[in-house]
Amino acid sequence: RQSPKLMRLADAIYEHEKGKPSPYKCKLEQDESCPNPLLLESNDEEEKAEWIAKRVLEVKQKYGFVPSIAVFVADKQDAAELEVLLKDDGRLENNGIDVKDCSSGDNLSAQDMLRIFPLDKVKGMEFEVAFFHNIDKALAGSSTDLMRRYLYVGISRATSHLAATFTEEDGNEDIINYFNLEVKNWKV
């Protein structure tokens, strides 16, 4: 179900956690045009919202439509705050893409929408594109192992595109190292 690049990321996390190679195999052919998992490290929330909006527009450009897209945040408050930031940015709205805080589980099947979910609401959901917003803040005080597990869960929610934002703090290097920081976008 996941692209080969997402499976490689999942395999690396699995091997680190379990101490043995992953038994799962990607059924899709290796295709270097598959998007790389992306990461932005910043303390500026507006910059992160702008970065997410730009990545969503790259996906729309690639497909010619808006596939299922979700952003996972720590809680309802973070969902509401990110919704405001993305709407204030205006890029998505100006391109016919609605932004919706789905903390209550509504608008799950609407088209041309970026949905924002607290982490505790994503069990069993699948999306073409998944973002983790402030994964380190969502799991503040948690071990890097727990962040790694949540990242692994996020990979299993995304089919082709995965991105994450982090704050610029020490202690995130273990997770950040899973990403190729030289790749900055999903441009076609």
CSV table of N, CA and C in Angstrom, one decimal, residues 50-170:
chain,number,residue,atom,x,y,z
A,50,GLU,N,2.8,27.7,6.2
A,50,GLU,CA,3.2,28.1,4.8
A,50,GLU,C,3.8,26.9,4.1
A,51,TRP,N,4.7,26.2,4.8
A,51,TRP,CA,5.4,25.1,4.2
A,51,TRP,C,4.4,23.9,3.9
A,52,ILE,N,3.5,23.7,4.8
A,52,ILE,CA,2.5,22.6,4.6
A,52,ILE,C,1.6,23.0,3.4
A,53,ALA,N,1.2,24.3,3.4
A,53,ALA,CA,0.4,24.7,2.2
A,53,ALA,C,1.1,24.5,0.9
A,54,LYS,N,2.3,24.9,0.9
A,54,LYS,CA,3.1,24.7,-0.4
A,54,LYS,C,3.2,23.3,-0.8
A,55,ARG,N,3.4,22.4,0.2
A,55,ARG,CA,3.5,20.9,-0.2
A,55,ARG,C,2.1,20.4,-0.7
A,56,VAL,N,1.1,20.9,-0.1
A,56,VAL,CA,-0.3,20.5,-0.5
A,56,VAL,C,-0.5,20.9,-2.0
A,57,LEU,N,-0.1,22.2,-2.3
A,57,LEU,CA,-0.2,22.7,-3.7
A,57,LEU,C,0.6,21.9,-4.6
A,58,GLU,N,1.8,21.4,-4.2
A,58,GLU,CA,2.6,20.6,-5.1
A,58,GLU,C,1.9,19.3,-5.4
A,59,VAL,N,1.3,18.7,-4.4
A,59,VAL,CA,0.5,17.5,-4.6
A,59,VAL,C,-0.6,17.7,-5.6
A,60,LYS,N,-1.4,18.8,-5.4
A,60,LYS,CA,-2.5,19.1,-6.3
A,60,LYS,C,-1.9,19.3,-7.7
A,61,GLN,N,-0.8,19.9,-7.9
A,61,GLN,CA,-0.2,20.1,-9.2
A,61,GLN,C,0.2,18.8,-9.8
A,62,LYS,N,0.7,17.9,-9.0
A,62,LYS,CA,1.2,16.6,-9.5
A,62,LYS,C,0.0,15.8,-10.0
A,63,TYR,N,-1.1,15.7,-9.2
A,63,TYR,CA,-2.3,14.9,-9.6
A,63,TYR,C,-3.3,15.6,-10.4
A,64,GLY,N,-3.3,16.9,-10.4
A,64,GLY,CA,-4.4,17.6,-11.1
A,64,GLY,C,-5.7,17.7,-10.2
A,65,PHE,N,-5.6,17.2,-9.0
A,65,PHE,CA,-6.8,17.3,-8.1
A,65,PHE,C,-6.2,17.1,-6.7
A,66,VAL,N,-7.0,17.2,-5.7
A,66,VAL,CA,-6.6,17.1,-4.3
A,66,VAL,C,-6.9,15.7,-3.8
A,67,PRO,N,-5.9,14.8,-3.6
A,67,PRO,CA,-6.2,13.5,-3.0
A,67,PRO,C,-6.5,13.7,-1.5
A,68,SER,N,-6.8,12.6,-0.9
A,68,SER,CA,-7.0,12.7,0.6
A,68,SER,C,-5.7,13.1,1.3
A,69,ILE,N,-5.9,14.1,2.1
A,69,ILE,CA,-4.8,14.7,2.8
A,69,ILE,C,-5.1,15.0,4.3
A,70,ALA,N,-4.2,14.6,5.2
A,70,ALA,CA,-4.5,14.8,6.6
A,70,ALA,C,-3.2,15.3,7.2
A,71,VAL,N,-3.5,16.2,8.2
A,71,VAL,CA,-2.4,16.7,9.1
A,71,VAL,C,-2.7,16.2,10.5
A,72,PHE,N,-1.7,15.5,11.1
A,72,PHE,CA,-1.9,15.0,12.5
A,72,PHE,C,-1.2,15.9,13.5
A,73,VAL,N,-2.0,16.3,14.5
A,73,VAL,CA,-1.4,17.2,15.5
A,73,VAL,C,-1.6,16.6,16.9
A,74,ALA,N,-1.1,17.3,17.9
A,74,ALA,CA,-1.2,16.7,19.3
A,74,ALA,C,-2.6,16.6,19.8
A,75,ASP,N,-3.4,17.7,19.7
A,75,ASP,CA,-4.7,17.7,20.4
A,75,ASP,C,-5.6,18.7,19.6
A,76,LYS,N,-6.8,18.8,20.2
A,76,LYS,CA,-7.9,19.7,19.6
A,76,LYS,C,-7.4,21.1,19.5
A,77,GLN,N,-6.7,21.6,20.5
A,77,GLN,CA,-6.3,23.0,20.5
A,77,GLN,C,-5.3,23.2,19.4
A,78,ASP,N,-4.3,22.3,19.2
A,78,ASP,CA,-3.4,22.4,18.1
A,78,ASP,C,-4.1,22.3,16.7
A,79,ALA,N,-5.1,21.5,16.6
A,79,ALA,CA,-5.9,21.4,15.4
A,79,ALA,C,-6.5,22.7,15.1
A,80,ALA,N,-7.1,23.4,16.1
A,80,ALA,CA,-7.8,24.7,15.9
A,80,ALA,C,-6.8,25.7,15.5
A,81,GLU,N,-5.6,25.7,16.2
A,81,GLU,CA,-4.6,26.7,15.9
A,81,GLU,C,-4.0,26.6,14.5
A,82,LEU,N,-3.8,25.3,14.1
A,82,LEU,CA,-3.2,25.1,12.7
A,82,LEU,C,-4.3,25.5,11.7
A,83,GLU,N,-5.5,25.2,11.9
A,83,GLU,CA,-6.6,25.5,11.0
A,83,GLU,C,-6.6,27.1,10.7
A,84,VAL,N,-6.5,27.8,11.8
A,84,VAL,CA,-6.5,29.3,11.7
A,84,VAL,C,-5.2,29.7,10.9
A,85,LEU,N,-4.1,29.2,11.2
A,85,LEU,CA,-2.8,29.6,10.5
A,85,LEU,C,-2.9,29.3,9.0
A,86,LEU,N,-3.4,28.1,8.7
A,86,LEU,CA,-3.6,27.7,7.2
A,86,LEU,C,-4.6,28.6,6.5
A,87,LYS,N,-5.7,28.9,7.2
A,87,LYS,CA,-6.7,29.8,6.6
A,87,LYS,C,-6.1,31.2,6.4
A,88,ASP,N,-5.4,31.7,7.4
A,88,ASP,CA,-4.8,33.0,7.4
A,88,ASP,C,-3.8,33.1,6.2
A,89,ASP,N,-3.1,32.0,6.0
A,89,ASP,CA,-2.1,32.0,4.9
A,89,ASP,C,-2.8,32.2,3.6
A,90,GLY,N,-3.9,31.6,3.4
A,90,GLY,CA,-4.7,31.9,2.2
A,90,GLY,C,-4.4,31.1,1.0
A,91,ARG,N,-3.2,30.5,0.9
A,91,ARG,CA,-2.8,29.8,-0.3
A,91,ARG,C,-3.8,28.7,-0.7
A,92,LEU,N,-4.2,27.9,0.3
A,92,LEU,CA,-5.0,26.7,0.0
A,92,LEU,C,-6.4,27.2,-0.4
A,93,GLU,N,-7.0,28.1,0.3
A,93,GLU,CA,-8.3,28.7,0.0
A,93,GLU,C,-8.3,29.3,-1.4
A,94,ASN,N,-7.2,30.0,-1.8
A,94,ASN,CA,-7.1,30.6,-3.1
A,94,ASN,C,-7.0,29.6,-4.2
A,95,ASN,N,-6.7,28.4,-3.9
A,95,ASN,CA,-6.6,27.3,-4.9
A,95,ASN,C,-7.7,26.3,-4.7
A,96,GLY,N,-8.8,26.7,-4.1
A,96,GLY,CA,-10.0,25.9,-4.0
A,96,GLY,C,-9.9,24.7,-3.0
A,97,ILE,N,-9.0,24.8,-2.0
A,97,ILE,CA,-8.8,23.8,-1.1
A,97,ILE,C,-9.3,24.3,0.3
A,98,ASP,N,-10.3,23.6,0.9
A,98,ASP,CA,-10.8,23.9,2.2
A,98,ASP,C,-9.8,23.3,3.3
A,99,VAL,N,-9.8,24.0,4.4
A,99,VAL,CA,-9.0,23.5,5.6
A,99,VAL,C,-10.0,23.2,6.7
A,100,LYS,N,-10.0,22.0,7.2
A,100,LYS,CA,-11.0,21.7,8.3
A,100,LYS,C,-10.4,21.0,9.4
A,101,ASP,N,-10.7,21.5,10.6
A,101,ASP,CA,-10.4,20.9,11.9
A,101,ASP,C,-11.4,19.7,12.1
A,102,CYS,N,-10.9,18.5,12.0
A,102,CYS,CA,-11.8,17.3,12.1
A,102,CYS,C,-11.7,16.7,13.4
A,103,SER,N,-11.5,17.5,14.5
A,103,SER,CA,-11.4,16.9,15.8
A,103,SER,C,-12.6,16.2,16.2
A,104,SER,N,-13.8,16.6,15.7
A,104,SER,CA,-15.0,15.9,16.0
A,104,SER,C,-15.4,14.8,15.0
A,105,GLY,N,-14.5,14.6,14.0
A,105,GLY,CA,-14.7,13.5,13.1
A,105,GLY,C,-15.6,13.8,11.9
A,106,ASP,N,-15.9,15.1,11.7
A,106,ASP,CA,-16.8,15.5,10.6
A,106,ASP,C,-16.0,15.7,9.3
A,107,ASN,N,-16.7,15.8,8.2
A,107,ASN,CA,-16.1,16.1,6.9
A,107,ASN,C,-15.0,15.1,6.4
A,108,LEU,N,-15.2,13.9,6.8
A,108,LEU,CA,-14.2,12.9,6.4
A,108,LEU,C,-14.2,12.5,4.9
A,109,SER,N,-15.3,12.7,4.3
A,109,SER,CA,-15.4,12.3,2.9
A,109,SER,C,-15.5,13.5,1.9
A,110,ALA,N,-15.4,14.7,2.4
A,110,ALA,CA,-15.4,15.9,1.5
A,110,ALA,C,-14.2,15.9,0.5
A,111,GLN,N,-14.5,16.5,-0.6
A,111,GLN,CA,-13.4,16.6,-1.6
A,111,GLN,C,-12.7,17.9,-1.5
A,112,ASP,N,-11.5,18.0,-2.1
A,112,ASP,CA,-10.7,19.3,-2.1
A,112,ASP,C,-10.5,19.9,-0.7
A,113,MET,N,-10.1,19.0,0.2
A,113,MET,CA,-10.0,19.4,1.6
A,113,MET,C,-8.7,18.9,2.3
A,114,LEU,N,-8.1,19.8,3.1
A,114,LEU,CA,-7.0,19.3,4.0
A,114,LEU,C,-7.7,19.2,5.3
A,115,ARG,N,-7.6,18.0,5.9
A,115,ARG,CA,-8.2,17.7,7.2
A,115,ARG,C,-7.2,17.7,8.3
A,116,ILE,N,-7.5,18.2,9.4
A,116,ILE,CA,-6.6,18.2,10.6
A,116,ILE,C,-7.2,17.4,11.7
A,117,PHE,N,-6.4,16.4,12.2
A,117,PHE,CA,-6.8,15.5,13.2
A,117,PHE,C,-5.9,15.4,14.4
A,118,PRO,N,-6.4,15.4,15.6
A,118,PRO,CA,-5.5,15.1,16.7
A,118,PRO,C,-5.1,13.6,16.6
A,119,LEU,N,-3.9,13.3,17.1
A,119,LEU,CA,-3.3,12.0,16.9
A,119,LEU,C,-4.2,10.9,17.4
A,120,ASP,N,-5.0,11.1,18.4
A,120,ASP,CA,-5.9,10.1,19.0
A,120,ASP,C,-7.1,9.7,18.1
A,121,LYS,N,-7.2,10.4,17.0
A,121,LYS,CA,-8.4,10.2,16.1
A,121,LYS,C,-8.0,9.5,14.8
A,122,VAL,N,-6.8,9.1,14.6
A,122,VAL,CA,-6.4,8.6,13.3
A,122,VAL,C,-6.3,7.1,13.1
A,123,LYS,N,-6.7,6.4,14.2
A,123,LYS,CA,-6.6,4.9,14.1
A,123,LYS,C,-7.5,4.4,13.0
A,124,GLY,N,-6.9,3.6,12.1
A,124,GLY,CA,-7.7,3.0,11.0
A,124,GLY,C,-7.9,3.8,9.8
A,125,MET,N,-7.4,5.1,9.8
A,125,MET,CA,-7.6,6.0,8.7
A,125,MET,C,-6.4,5.9,7.7
A,126,GLU,N,-6.7,6.1,6.4
A,126,GLU,CA,-5.7,6.1,5.4
A,126,GLU,C,-5.8,7.3,4.5
A,127,PHE,N,-4.7,7.9,4.1
A,127,PHE,CA,-4.7,9.1,3.3
A,127,PHE,C,-3.6,8.9,2.3
A,128,GLU,N,-3.8,9.6,1.2
A,128,GLU,CA,-2.7,9.6,0.1
A,128,GLU,C,-1.5,10.4,0.7
A,129,VAL,N,-1.8,11.5,1.4
A,129,VAL,CA,-0.8,12.4,1.9
A,129,VAL,C,-1.0,12.6,3.4
A,130,ALA,N,0.0,12.4,4.2
A,130,ALA,CA,-0.1,12.6,5.7
A,130,ALA,C,1.1,13.5,6.1
A,131,PHE,N,0.7,14.5,7.0
A,131,PHE,CA,1.7,15.4,7.6
A,131,PHE,C,1.6,15.1,9.1
A,132,PHE,N,2.8,15.1,9.8
A,132,PHE,CA,2.8,15.2,11.2
A,132,PHE,C,3.3,16.6,11.6
A,133,HIS,N,2.4,17.4,12.2
A,133,HIS,CA,2.8,18.8,12.6
A,133,HIS,C,3.3,18.8,14.0
A,134,ASN,N,4.5,19.3,14.2
A,134,ASN,CA,5.1,19.4,15.5
A,134,ASN,C,5.1,18.1,16.3
A,135,ILE,N,5.6,17.0,15.6
A,135,ILE,CA,5.5,15.7,16.3
A,135,ILE,C,6.3,15.7,17.6
A,136,ASP,N,7.4,16.5,17.7
A,136,ASP,CA,8.1,16.6,18.9
A,136,ASP,C,7.3,17.2,20.0
A,137,LYS,N,6.5,18.3,19.7
A,137,LYS,CA,5.7,18.9,20.7
A,137,LYS,C,4.5,18.1,21.1
A,138,ALA,N,4.0,17.3,20.1
A,138,ALA,CA,2.9,16.4,20.4
A,138,ALA,C,3.3,15.4,21.4
A,139,LEU,N,4.5,15.0,21.4
A,139,LEU,CA,5.0,14.0,22.3
A,139,LEU,C,6.0,14.5,23.3
A,140,ALA,N,5.8,15.8,23.6
A,140,ALA,CA,6.8,16.4,24.6
A,140,ALA,C,7.0,15.6,25.8
A,141,GLY,N,8.2,15.4,26.2
A,141,GLY,CA,8.5,14.7,27.4
A,141,GLY,C,8.6,13.2,27.1
A,142,SER,N,8.2,12.8,25.9
A,142,SER,CA,8.2,11.4,25.6
A,142,SER,C,9.6,11.0,25.1
A,143,SER,N,9.9,9.8,25.1
A,143,SER,CA,11.2,9.3,24.6
A,143,SER,C,11.2,9.4,23.0
A,144,THR,N,12.4,9.3,22.5
A,144,THR,CA,12.6,9.3,21.1
A,144,THR,C,12.0,8.0,20.5
A,145,ASP,N,12.0,7.0,21.3
A,145,ASP,CA,11.4,5.7,20.9
A,145,ASP,C,9.9,5.9,20.6
A,146,LEU,N,9.2,6.6,21.5
A,146,LEU,CA,7.8,6.9,21.3
A,146,LEU,C,7.5,7.7,20.0
A,147,MET,N,8.4,8.7,19.8
A,147,MET,CA,8.3,9.5,18.6
A,147,MET,C,8.5,8.7,17.4
A,148,ARG,N,9.4,7.8,17.5
A,148,ARG,CA,9.7,6.9,16.3
A,148,ARG,C,8.5,6.0,16.1
A,149,ARG,N,7.8,5.5,17.1
A,149,ARG,CA,6.7,4.7,17.0
A,149,ARG,C,5.5,5.4,16.3
A,150,TYR,N,5.3,6.7,16.7
A,150,TYR,CA,4.3,7.5,16.1
A,150,TYR,C,4.6,7.8,14.7
A,151,LEU,N,5.8,8.0,14.4
A,151,LEU,CA,6.2,8.2,13.0
A,151,LEU,C,5.9,7.0,12.2
A,152,TYR,N,6.2,5.8,12.7
A,152,TYR,CA,5.9,4.6,12.1
A,152,TYR,C,4.4,4.5,11.8
A,153,VAL,N,3.6,4.8,12.8
A,153,VAL,CA,2.1,4.8,12.6
A,153,VAL,C,1.7,5.8,11.5
A,154,GLY,N,2.4,7.0,11.5
A,154,GLY,CA,2.1,8.0,10.4
A,154,GLY,C,2.4,7.4,9.0
A,155,ILE,N,3.5,6.7,8.9
A,155,ILE,CA,3.8,6.1,7.7
A,155,ILE,C,2.7,5.1,7.2
A,156,SER,N,2.2,4.4,8.1
A,156,SER,CA,1.1,3.5,7.8
A,156,SER,C,-0.2,4.2,7.4
A,157,ARG,N,-0.3,5.5,7.7
A,157,ARG,CA,-1.5,6.2,7.4
A,157,ARG,C,-1.4,6.8,6.0
A,158,ALA,N,-0.1,7.0,5.5
A,158,ALA,CA,0.1,7.6,4.2
A,158,ALA,C,0.4,6.6,3.1
A,159,THR,N,-0.2,6.8,1.9
A,159,THR,CA,0.1,6.0,0.8
A,159,THR,C,1.3,6.4,0.0
A,160,SER,N,1.4,7.7,-0.2
A,160,SER,CA,2.6,8.1,-1.1
A,160,SER,C,3.4,9.2,-0.5
A,161,HIS,N,2.8,10.2,0.2
A,161,HIS,CA,3.5,11.4,0.6
A,161,HIS,C,3.4,11.4,2.1
A,162,LEU,N,4.6,11.7,2.8
A,162,LEU,CA,4.7,11.9,4.2
A,162,LEU,C,5.6,13.0,4.5
A,163,ALA,N,5.2,13.9,5.4
A,163,ALA,CA,6.0,15.0,5.8
A,163,ALA,C,5.8,15.3,7.3
A,164,ALA,N,6.8,15.9,7.9
A,164,ALA,CA,6.7,16.2,9.3
A,164,ALA,C,7.3,17.5,9.6
A,165,THR,N,6.8,18.2,10.6
A,165,THR,CA,7.5,19.4,11.1
A,165,THR,C,7.9,19.1,12.5
A,166,PHE,N,9.0,19.8,12.9
A,166,PHE,CA,9.6,19.7,14.2
A,166,PHE,C,10.0,21.1,14.7
A,167,THR,N,10.1,21.3,16.0
A,167,THR,CA,10.7,22.5,16.5
A,167,THR,C,12.2,22.3,16.5
A,168,GLU,N,12.9,23.4,16.5
A,168,GLU,CA,14.4,23.4,16.5
A,168,GLU,C,14.8,23.2,17.9
A,169,GLU,N,15.0,22.0,18.4
A,169,GLU,CA,15.4,21.7,19.7
A,169,GLU,C,16.4,20.5,19.7
A,170,ASP,N,17.3,20.5,20.6
A,170,ASP,CA,18.1,19.3,20.8
A,170,ASP,C,17.3,18.1,21.2
